[in-house]
Short mmCIF file of C-alpha atoms in Angstrom, two decimals:
data_model
loop_
_atom_site.label_atom_id
_atom_site.label_comp_id
_atom_site.label_asym_id
_atom_site.label_seq_id
_atom_site.Cartn_x
_atom_site.Cartn_y
_atom_site.Cartn_z
CA MET H 1 -2.04 15.03 -47.99
CA ASN H 2 -5.08 16.81 -46.67
CA SER H 3 -5.27 16.34 -42.87
CA VAL H 4 -7.64 17.99 -40.52
CA ALA H 5 -5.09 18.07 -37.62
CA SER H 6 -1.51 17.07 -37.30
CA SER H 7 1.50 17.46 -34.99
CA ILE H 8 1.98 20.92 -36.60
CA THR H 9 -1.48 22.27 -35.78
CA HIS H 10 -1.58 20.56 -32.40
CA PRO H 11 2.09 20.59 -31.37
CA ILE H 12 3.74 18.83 -28.47
CA SER H 13 4.82 21.59 -26.12
CA PHE H 14 8.56 22.18 -25.80
CA PHE H 15 8.05 22.15 -22.08
CA TRP H 16 7.23 18.40 -22.38
CA THR H 17 10.99 17.63 -23.00
CA PHE H 18 11.75 18.92 -19.48
CA LYS H 19 9.15 16.64 -17.85
CA LYS H 20 11.24 13.38 -17.70
CA PRO H 21 14.55 14.98 -16.63
CA LEU H 22 12.74 17.09 -14.01
CA GLY H 23 10.97 14.02 -12.74
CA PHE H 24 14.28 12.16 -12.60
CA ILE H 25 15.99 14.97 -10.66
CA CYS H 26 13.02 15.19 -8.27
CA MET H 27 13.02 11.45 -7.67
CA TYR H 28 16.68 10.47 -7.54
CA GLY H 29 18.38 13.89 -7.05
CA LEU H 30 16.89 14.49 -3.71
CA PHE H 31 17.49 10.88 -2.85
CA PHE H 32 21.18 11.14 -3.63
CA ILE H 33 21.58 14.39 -1.77
CA GLY H 34 19.75 12.89 1.22
CA ILE H 35 22.13 9.92 1.33
CA ILE H 36 25.22 12.16 0.97
CA ILE H 37 24.07 14.42 3.86
CA PHE H 38 23.34 11.34 5.96
CA VAL H 39 26.84 9.95 5.23
CA LEU H 40 28.46 13.34 6.07
CA ILE H 41 26.66 13.50 9.40
CA LEU H 42 27.66 9.93 10.15
CA ILE H 43 31.35 10.62 9.39
CA ALA H 44 31.30 13.85 11.35
CA SER H 45 29.77 12.17 14.39
CA GLU H 46 32.21 9.25 14.28
CA THR H 47 35.38 11.34 13.91
CA ASN H 48 34.02 13.88 16.38
CA LYS H 49 35.56 16.93 14.70
CA PRO H 50 34.05 19.58 12.35
CA PHE H 51 33.86 18.44 8.73
CA PRO H 52 36.15 20.27 6.31
CA ILE H 53 34.24 22.82 4.34
CA SER H 54 36.31 22.16 1.21
CA MET H 55 35.17 18.46 1.17
CA ILE H 56 31.56 19.47 1.39
CA ALA H 57 32.05 21.99 -1.50
CA PHE H 58 33.78 19.33 -3.53
CA ILE H 59 31.07 16.74 -2.99
CA THR H 60 28.41 19.32 -3.82
CA ILE H 61 30.10 20.36 -7.08
CA PHE H 62 30.72 16.74 -8.02
CA LEU H 63 27.01 15.84 -7.38
CA THR H 64 25.77 18.88 -9.28
CA ILE H 65 27.91 17.87 -12.30
CA ILE H 66 26.66 14.30 -12.24
CA LEU H 67 23.05 15.36 -11.98
CA ALA H 68 23.45 17.96 -14.72
CA PHE H 69 24.99 15.25 -16.95
CA ILE H 70 22.11 12.96 -16.29
CA PHE H 71 19.60 15.78 -16.84
CA LEU H 72 21.24 16.66 -20.16
CA THR H 73 21.33 13.07 -21.38
CA ILE H 74 17.61 12.51 -20.66
CA PHE H 75 16.82 15.94 -22.06
CA ILE H 76 18.56 15.21 -25.37
CA PHE H 77 16.87 11.83 -25.64
CA GLU H 78 13.39 13.35 -24.97
CA TYR H 79 14.21 16.14 -27.47
CA LEU H 80 14.94 13.56 -30.18
CA LEU H 81 11.85 11.61 -29.30
CA ARG H 82 9.71 14.66 -29.68
CA LYS H 83 11.45 15.69 -32.86
CA ASN H 84 10.92 12.33 -34.46
CA PHE H 85 7.32 11.88 -33.43
CA GLY H 86 4.53 13.07 -35.70
CA PHE H 87 0.88 12.32 -36.17
CA SER H 88 -1.71 13.41 -38.69
CA VAL H 89 -5.38 12.96 -38.86
CA GLY H 90 -5.75 11.83 -42.44
CA GLU H 91 -8.82 11.13 -44.50
CA ASP H 92 -9.30 7.41 -43.40
CA PHE H 93 -6.44 6.70 -41.18
CA PHE H 94 -4.79 8.16 -38.17
CA ILE H 95 -1.11 8.20 -39.07
CA PHE H 96 1.67 8.13 -36.47
CA ASN H 97 5.41 8.30 -37.13
CA GLN H 98 8.15 7.62 -34.53
CA GLY H 99 11.62 6.35 -34.15
CA ILE H 100 14.99 8.00 -33.66
CA ILE H 101 17.04 5.43 -35.53
CA SER H 102 14.62 2.75 -36.59
CA LYS H 103 11.51 4.40 -38.03
CA GLU H 104 8.04 3.09 -37.46
CA GLN H 105 4.69 4.11 -38.87
CA LYS H 106 1.27 3.17 -37.48
CA ASN H 107 -1.86 3.57 -39.58
CA LEU H 108 -4.92 3.38 -37.48
CA PRO H 109 -8.36 3.09 -39.08
CA TYR H 110 -10.80 5.33 -37.20
CA GLY H 111 -13.29 2.56 -36.97
CA ALA H 112 -10.91 0.52 -34.98
CA ILE H 113 -10.28 3.06 -32.20
CA GLN H 114 -11.79 1.71 -28.89
CA ASN H 115 -11.53 4.56 -26.50
CA ILE H 116 -9.77 7.90 -25.92
CA ILE H 117 -8.32 8.80 -22.60
CA ILE H 118 -6.96 12.10 -21.42
CA THR H 119 -4.71 11.98 -18.44
CA GLN H 120 -2.35 14.21 -16.46
CA ASP H 121 0.16 13.29 -13.82
CA ILE H 122 1.65 15.61 -11.19
CA LEU H 123 4.38 17.04 -13.43
CA ASP H 124 1.87 17.47 -16.23
CA ARG H 125 -0.29 19.48 -13.87
CA ILE H 126 2.68 21.65 -12.93
CA LEU H 127 3.67 22.24 -16.56
CA GLY H 128 0.06 22.52 -17.79
CA LEU H 129 0.18 19.54 -20.17
CA HIS H 130 -2.34 16.96 -21.19
CA ASN H 131 -1.64 13.39 -22.54
CA LEU H 132 -4.09 12.05 -25.15
CA VAL H 133 -4.20 8.28 -25.24
CA ILE H 134 -5.76 6.55 -28.19
CA GLU H 135 -6.29 2.78 -28.04
CA ASN H 136 -7.40 0.11 -30.52
CA ALA H 137 -7.74 -3.54 -29.95
CA ALA H 138 -4.53 -4.67 -31.71
CA SER H 139 -2.49 -6.97 -29.58
CA SER H 140 0.78 -5.49 -30.75
CA GLY H 141 2.45 -3.37 -33.34
CA GLY H 142 5.08 -5.97 -33.95
CA LEU H 143 6.17 -9.39 -32.65
CA GLY H 144 7.62 -9.84 -29.19
CA MET H 145 6.20 -6.55 -27.86
CA VAL H 146 3.13 -7.95 -26.03
CA TYR H 147 4.87 -8.52 -22.66
CA LYS H 148 5.39 -4.77 -22.25
CA GLN H 149 1.66 -4.15 -22.18
CA ASN H 150 1.57 -5.47 -18.59
CA SER H 151 2.49 -1.96 -17.50
CA LYS H 152 -0.30 0.62 -17.70
CA TYR H 153 1.27 2.87 -20.23
CA PRO H 154 4.62 1.60 -21.45
CA LEU H 155 5.57 4.86 -23.14
CA SER H 156 5.33 8.51 -22.57
CA ILE H 157 5.29 9.35 -26.27
CA GLY H 158 4.43 7.51 -29.46
CA PHE H 159 2.75 4.19 -29.98
CA TYR H 160 3.29 0.67 -28.77
CA GLY H 161 1.12 -2.29 -29.10
CA ASN H 162 -2.49 -1.06 -28.94
CA THR H 163 -1.75 2.28 -27.39
CA ALA H 164 -0.76 5.55 -28.98
CA ILE H 165 0.13 8.47 -26.75
CA ILE H 166 0.28 12.17 -27.79
CA PRO H 167 1.73 13.99 -24.82
CA GLY H 168 2.35 17.64 -24.14
CA LEU H 169 -0.87 19.12 -25.47
CA THR H 170 -2.52 22.20 -24.08
CA LYS H 171 -5.98 21.82 -22.59
CA ASP H 172 -7.71 23.36 -25.61
CA ASN H 173 -5.69 21.27 -28.10
CA SER H 174 -6.28 18.08 -26.30
CA GLU H 175 -10.07 18.67 -26.21
CA GLU H 176 -10.19 19.80 -29.81
CA LEU H 177 -8.17 16.79 -30.94
CA LYS H 178 -10.44 14.53 -28.99
CA LYS H 179 -13.48 15.95 -30.59
CA ILE H 180 -11.96 15.64 -34.13
CA ILE H 181 -11.11 12.00 -33.47
CA LEU H 182 -14.53 11.16 -31.97
CA ASN H 183 -16.15 12.75 -34.91
CA LYS H 184 -14.01 10.72 -37.32
CA MET H 185 -14.77 7.50 -35.35
CA LYS H 186 -18.43 8.25 -35.81
CA THR H 187 -18.40 9.11 -39.54
CA LYS H 188 -15.69 6.66 -40.66
CA SER H 189 -16.76 3.56 -38.66
CA PHE H 190 -16.78 0.17 -40.40
CA ASN H 191 -20.04 -0.50 -42.03
CA ASP H 192 -20.42 -4.15 -41.26
CA ASP H 193 -19.01 -4.15 -37.70
CA ARG H 194 -19.35 -1.21 -35.57
CA SER H 195 -17.72 -2.72 -32.59
CA GLY H 196 -14.41 -1.92 -34.13
CA LEU H 197 -13.07 -5.45 -33.76
CA MET V 1 -20.11 20.36 -0.78
CA ASN V 2 -19.49 21.55 -4.32
CA ILE V 3 -20.20 18.48 -6.41
CA ASN V 4 -19.25 18.19 -10.07
CA MET V 5 -22.74 17.37 -11.24
CA SER V 6 -23.82 16.01 -14.63
CA PRO V 7 -27.42 15.04 -15.57
CA THR V 8 -26.51 11.37 -15.16
CA ARG V 9 -24.96 11.86 -11.72
CA GLU V 10 -28.11 13.78 -10.58
CA LYS V 11 -30.26 10.84 -11.68
CA TYR V 12 -27.96 8.04 -10.44
CA PRO V 13 -25.96 9.64 -7.63
CA LEU V 14 -22.93 8.21 -5.89
CA SER V 15 -23.58 7.41 -2.31
CA ARG V 16 -22.00 9.54 0.40
CA LYS V 17 -21.11 6.34 2.20
CA LYS V 18 -18.50 5.91 -0.43
CA ILE V 19 -16.34 8.58 1.17
CA ILE V 20 -16.41 6.64 4.46
CA LYS V 21 -15.82 3.39 2.72
CA LYS V 22 -12.91 4.52 0.72
CA THR V 23 -11.39 6.26 3.88
CA ILE V 24 -11.65 3.11 5.90
CA SER V 25 -10.41 0.77 3.22
CA SER V 26 -7.36 2.92 2.46
CA ILE V 27 -6.59 3.72 6.15
CA ILE V 28 -6.41 0.04 7.05
CA GLY V 29 -3.23 -0.29 5.08
CA THR V 30 -1.78 2.75 6.84
CA ALA V 31 -2.79 1.44 10.21
CA VAL V 32 -1.22 -1.98 9.58
CA GLY V 33 1.95 -0.27 8.29
CA LEU V 34 2.23 2.01 11.33
CA PHE V 35 1.67 -0.89 13.60
CA PHE V 36 4.53 -2.87 12.06
CA ILE V 37 6.86 0.03 11.85
CA GLY V 38 6.14 0.55 15.58
CA ILE V 39 6.85 -3.17 16.32
CA PHE V 40 10.15 -3.16 14.34
CA PHE V 41 11.52 0.27 15.07
CA GLY V 42 10.22 0.69 18.72
CA PRO V 43 12.73 -1.86 20.09
CA ILE V 44 15.51 -0.57 17.94
CA ILE V 45 15.05 3.03 19.16
CA PHE V 46 14.74 1.70 22.74
CA GLY V 47 17.92 -0.25 22.26
CA MET V 48 19.80 2.74 20.81
CA LEU V 49 18.64 4.86 23.69
CA THR V 50 19.75 2.38 26.27
CA THR V 51 23.27 2.04 24.79
CA MET V 52 23.79 5.79 25.16
CA THR V 53 24.58 7.06 28.54
CA ILE V 54 21.24 8.73 29.11
CA PRO V 55 19.37 8.62 32.45
CA TYR V 56 16.56 6.06 32.43
CA SER V 57 14.01 8.72 33.24
CA ILE V 58 14.74 10.63 30.01
CA ILE V 59 14.38 7.45 27.98
CA LEU V 60 10.98 6.87 29.50
CA ASP V 61 10.09 10.47 28.82
CA ILE V 62 11.01 10.08 25.09
CA LEU V 63 9.09 6.87 24.77
CA GLY V 64 6.05 8.47 26.49
CA LYS V 65 6.19 11.34 23.95
CA LEU V 66 6.44 8.83 21.08
CA MET V 67 3.49 6.88 22.46
CA PHE V 68 1.51 10.16 22.57
CA TRP V 69 2.44 11.33 19.07
CA TYR V 70 1.92 7.97 17.35
CA PRO V 71 -1.89 7.92 17.52
CA ILE V 72 -1.93 11.67 16.66
CA LEU V 73 0.15 10.90 13.48
CA PHE V 74 -2.44 8.23 12.61
CA LEU V 75 -5.29 10.71 13.20
CA ILE V 76 -3.70 13.34 10.95
CA ILE V 77 -3.30 10.72 8.22
CA LEU V 78 -6.90 9.73 8.76
CA ALA V 79 -8.09 13.33 8.45
CA LEU V 80 -6.05 13.91 5.33
CA THR V 81 -7.35 10.73 3.77
CA TYR V 82 -10.93 11.73 4.52
CA LEU V 83 -10.41 15.16 2.95
CA TYR V 84 -8.85 13.63 -0.04
CA GLN V 85 -11.62 11.06 -0.52
CA ARG V 86 -14.20 13.83 -0.08
CA TRP V 87 -12.46 15.88 -2.73
CA TYR V 88 -12.28 12.75 -5.04
CA PHE V 89 -16.01 12.20 -4.44
CA GLU V 90 -16.83 15.81 -5.36
CA THR V 91 -14.83 15.73 -8.60
CA TYR V 92 -15.98 12.34 -9.80
CA PHE V 93 -17.70 12.94 -13.04
CA TYR V 94 -19.67 10.63 -15.24
CA ASP V 95 -22.01 11.42 -18.03
CA ILE V 96 -24.04 9.40 -20.43
CA THR V 97 -24.44 11.40 -23.62
CA GLU V 98 -25.98 10.68 -26.93
CA ASP V 99 -22.91 8.99 -28.49
CA TYR V 100 -20.43 8.46 -25.67
CA LEU V 101 -19.90 7.50 -22.16
CA ILE V 102 -17.53 9.92 -20.38
CA ILE V 103 -15.86 9.19 -17.00
CA LYS V 104 -13.52 11.64 -15.34
CA LYS V 105 -12.05 11.20 -11.90
CA ASP V 106 -9.11 11.99 -9.65
CA PRO V 107 -8.66 15.57 -8.58
CA ILE V 108 -4.87 15.67 -8.49
CA THR V 109 -4.00 13.66 -11.65
CA PRO V 110 -7.11 13.69 -13.69
CA LYS V 111 -8.07 10.78 -15.97
CA GLU V 112 -10.79 11.23 -18.49
CA ILE V 113 -12.13 8.36 -20.67
CA THR V 114 -14.50 8.60 -23.60
CA ILE V 115 -16.10 5.43 -24.89
CA PRO V 116 -18.43 5.24 -27.85
CA TRP V 117 -21.40 2.98 -27.05
CA GLU V 118 -20.75 0.60 -29.93
CA ARG V 119 -17.26 -0.27 -28.49
CA ILE V 120 -18.48 -1.49 -25.07
CA GLN V 121 -17.71 -5.14 -24.63
CA ASP V 122 -19.27 -5.80 -21.29
CA VAL V 123 -21.06 -4.19 -18.34
CA TYR V 124 -20.73 -5.86 -14.94
CA VAL V 125 -21.62 -4.95 -11.40
CA ASP V 126 -19.59 -6.11 -8.42
CA GLN V 127 -19.09 -5.59 -4.59
CA ASP V 128 -16.03 -6.17 -2.51
CA LEU V 129 -16.05 -6.83 1.21
CA PHE V 130 -16.42 -3.18 2.24
CA ASP V 131 -19.04 -2.58 -0.44
CA ARG V 132 -21.06 -5.40 1.05
CA ILE V 133 -20.82 -3.91 4.52
CA PHE V 134 -21.88 -0.44 3.32
CA GLY V 135 -24.37 -1.73 0.67
CA LEU V 136 -22.58 -0.23 -2.22
CA TYR V 137 -22.16 -1.38 -5.82
CA ASP V 138 -19.47 -0.83 -8.52
CA VAL V 139 -20.55 -0.59 -12.16
CA HIS V 140 -17.72 -1.59 -14.52
CA LEU V 141 -17.52 -1.25 -18.22
CA SER V 142 -14.85 -2.22 -20.60
CA THR V 143 -14.05 -2.03 -24.26
CA ALA V 144 -11.48 -4.44 -25.88
CA THR V 145 -8.53 -2.63 -24.26
CA LEU V 146 -6.80 -3.13 -20.94
CA ALA V 147 -6.74 0.55 -19.91
CA SER V 148 -10.54 0.86 -20.36
CA GLY V 149 -10.94 -1.80 -17.60
CA ILE V 150 -8.79 0.30 -15.29
CA HIS V 151 -10.42 3.66 -16.00
CA ALA V 152 -14.02 2.97 -16.84
CA HIS V 153 -16.01 2.31 -13.76
CA ILE V 154 -18.54 4.05 -11.65
CA ASP V 155 -17.86 3.14 -8.07
CA GLY V 156 -19.95 3.43 -4.91
CA THR V 157 -23.57 3.68 -5.90
CA GLU V 158 -26.56 2.52 -3.92
CA LYS V 159 -28.45 -0.51 -5.11
CA ASN V 160 -31.18 1.42 -6.97
CA ALA V 161 -28.67 3.66 -8.73
CA ALA V 162 -26.51 0.70 -9.74
CA GLU V 163 -29.53 -1.19 -11.09
CA GLY V 164 -30.71 1.93 -13.01
CA LEU V 165 -27.20 2.61 -14.36
CA ARG V 166 -26.84 -0.99 -15.49
CA THR V 167 -30.22 -1.05 -17.20
CA LEU V 168 -29.61 2.33 -18.87
CA LEU V 169 -26.14 1.25 -20.10
CA LEU V 170 -27.38 -2.14 -21.39
CA GLU V 171 -30.25 -0.34 -23.13
CA LYS V 172 -27.91 2.11 -24.77
CA VAL V 173 -25.46 -0.64 -25.88
CA LYS V 174 -28.24 -2.80 -27.14
CA ASN V 175 -29.84 0.04 -29.22
CA ARG V 176 -26.51 0.88 -30.75
CA ILE V 177 -25.28 -2.64 -31.53
CA SER V 178 -28.45 -4.15 -32.83
CA ARG V 179 -29.25 -3.84 -36.47
CA PRO V 180 -31.34 -5.60 -39.17
CA THR V 181 -30.40 -9.30 -39.66
CA GLN V 182 -29.98 -9.05 -43.45
CA GLN V 183 -27.18 -6.70 -42.95
CA ILE V 184 -25.26 -9.16 -40.84
CA ILE V 185 -25.83 -12.19 -43.06
CA LYS V 186 -25.38 -10.43 -46.42
#
């Protein structure tokens, strides 16, 4: 199939897989450690004698193992998501593939794309990544999924309802992909209804 | 000030009053929050101090210091908010190009939306309470999607600029959507 651009020419950065686990560690890891330290201080002040060093070491190691386990679990999940996600800018349709176990494909006619958004959150800024969000006016990509659209972006990768997200692009790649899609929207728009609805 | 200018922003500028308006409207929440934290935690801290065997004069001293630092904390937050809003104002970017409307904002976590003129579903202008006080207008646009409603708006313009923007946008949309009647009927 001849495609102008795809997930091979515009790959999702490998660093992207670290984003979620890092975010998790930043959010909850520090929170856990804070609580543990607080409890240790409380116990120390109650019993009024120095806290055994071995206990502190044990708790630290235990916590590290738990956090590492969580980190690894999320990392593997994100890795699989990334590995199973693909897109290609075809002749008439924008084709997305996703799904680790149950596979899904979205075929998006260029004329139906409503708007294109490029966003970055804090971790994206740190890792130098860009999210490309493509939206059409479909209410959902399957039954029973509409309720999830209440949140702003239900997903970090892939498509859901009317939104498709390609994360982990470099600045140049995201700009280039945006230009390609905008150009396709212009040349491949529906003849009888240019509103895309 | 190093403003992120575009031809459109030069013609229809954002008002500088926007910085003050946004600072005030976002600091009010902080002020109320600090007030309630003070009301709830003040007596608790006072109670804790009185249960410990500390001389009364030291307790008063600590409370005095807290009373002194509390407004200063508020002023620091106020200053940071002002600087952030100024930065936000500087980096706010909107441009009306041949085919698309581009809006880019937020200095820390940037969001850029590109909308083709044909896809715009409505244009509306609104004012909230603070906008009325400062005489500012928000111009909103949206396509058929939810996120476009969240991202695509030009906030804090003076009346003339808002009117001008609205007219220009409507003109653009009208020119793009209108087409010969035969084509529609077929």
